[in-house]
Protein backbone atom coordinates (compact mmCIF):
# COMPACT_ATOMS: atom_id res chain seq x y z
CA UNK A 1 0.00 0.00 0.00
CA UNK A 2 0.99 3.66 -0.22
CA UNK A 3 2.54 5.77 2.50
CA UNK A 4 0.40 6.27 5.62
CA UNK A 5 1.63 9.85 6.07
CA UNK A 6 -1.91 11.15 5.58
CA UNK A 7 -4.08 11.21 8.69
CA UNK A 8 -6.99 8.78 8.56
CA UNK A 9 -10.47 10.35 9.05
CA UNK A 10 -11.31 7.85 11.80
CA UNK A 11 -8.00 8.51 13.57
CA UNK A 12 -8.60 12.27 13.45
CA UNK A 13 -12.14 11.82 14.75
CA UNK A 14 -10.89 9.62 17.59
CA UNK A 15 -8.24 12.17 18.52
CA UNK A 16 -10.81 14.96 18.50
CA UNK A 17 -13.19 12.94 20.67
CA UNK A 18 -10.39 12.16 23.09
CA UNK A 19 -9.49 15.84 23.28
CA UNK A 20 -13.10 16.80 24.08
CA UNK A 21 -13.41 14.09 26.74
CA UNK A 22 -10.10 15.02 28.36
CA UNK A 23 -11.09 18.69 28.42
CA UNK A 24 -14.38 17.80 30.10
CA UNK A 25 -12.54 15.72 32.69
CA UNK A 26 -10.13 18.57 33.46
CA UNK A 27 -13.12 20.91 33.80
CA UNK A 28 -14.78 18.52 36.26
CA UNK A 29 -11.58 18.36 38.27
Coordinates of N, CA and C in Angstrom, one line a residue:
X1 N 0.8 -1.2 0.0 CA 0.0 0.0 0.0 C 0.9 1.3 0.0
X2 N 0.2 2.4 -0.2 CA 1.0 3.7 -0.2 C 1.4 4.1 1.2
X3 N 2.1 5.3 1.2 CA 2.5 5.8 2.5 C 1.4 6.2 3.4
X4 N 1.5 5.9 4.7 CA 0.4 6.3 5.6 C 0.7 7.6 6.3
X5 N 1.3 8.5 5.5 CA 1.6 9.8 6.1 C 0.4 10.7 6.3
X6 N -0.7 10.4 5.5 CA -1.9 11.2 5.6 C -2.7 10.7 6.8
X7 N -3.3 11.6 7.5 CA -4.1 11.2 8.7 C -5.4 10.6 8.3
X8 N -5.7 9.5 8.9 CA -7.0 8.8 8.6 C -8.2 9.5 9.2
X9 N -9.3 9.6 8.5 CA -10.5 10.3 9.0 C -10.9 9.8 10.4
X10 N -10.9 8.5 10.5 CA -11.3 7.9 11.8 C -10.3 8.2 12.9
X11 N -9.0 8.2 12.6 CA -8.0 8.5 13.6 C -8.2 10.0 14.0
X12 N -8.4 10.9 13.1 CA -8.6 12.3 13.4 C -9.8 12.4 14.3
X13 N -10.9 11.7 14.0 CA -12.1 11.8 14.8 C -11.9 11.3 16.2
X14 N -11.2 10.2 16.3 CA -10.9 9.6 17.6 C -10.1 10.6 18.4
X15 N -9.1 11.2 17.8 CA -8.2 12.2 18.5 C -9.1 13.4 19.0
X16 N -10.0 13.8 18.1 CA -10.8 15.0 18.5 C -11.7 14.6 19.7
X17 N -12.3 13.4 19.6 CA -13.2 12.9 20.7 C -12.4 12.8 22.0
X18 N -11.2 12.3 21.9 CA -10.4 12.2 23.1 C -10.1 13.5 23.7
X19 N -9.8 14.5 22.8 CA -9.5 15.8 23.3 C -10.7 16.4 24.0
X20 N -11.9 16.3 23.5 CA -13.1 16.8 24.1 C -13.3 16.1 25.4
X21 N -13.2 14.8 25.5 CA -13.4 14.1 26.7 C -12.4 14.5 27.8
X22 N -11.1 14.6 27.4 CA -10.1 15.0 28.4 C -10.4 16.4 28.9
X23 N -10.8 17.3 28.0 CA -11.1 18.7 28.4 C -12.2 18.7 29.4
X24 N -13.2 17.9 29.2 CA -14.4 17.8 30.1 C -13.9 17.3 31.5
X25 N -13.0 16.3 31.4 CA -12.5 15.7 32.7 C -11.8 16.8 33.5
X26 N -10.9 17.5 32.8 CA -10.1 18.6 33.5 C -11.1 19.6 34.0
X27 N -12.2 19.9 33.3 CA -13.1 20.9 33.8 C -13.8 20.4 35.1
X28 N -14.1 19.1 35.1 CA -14.8 18.5 36.3 C -13.8 18.5 37.5
X29 N -12.5 18.3 37.2 CA -11.6 18.4 38.3 C -11.4 19.8 38.8

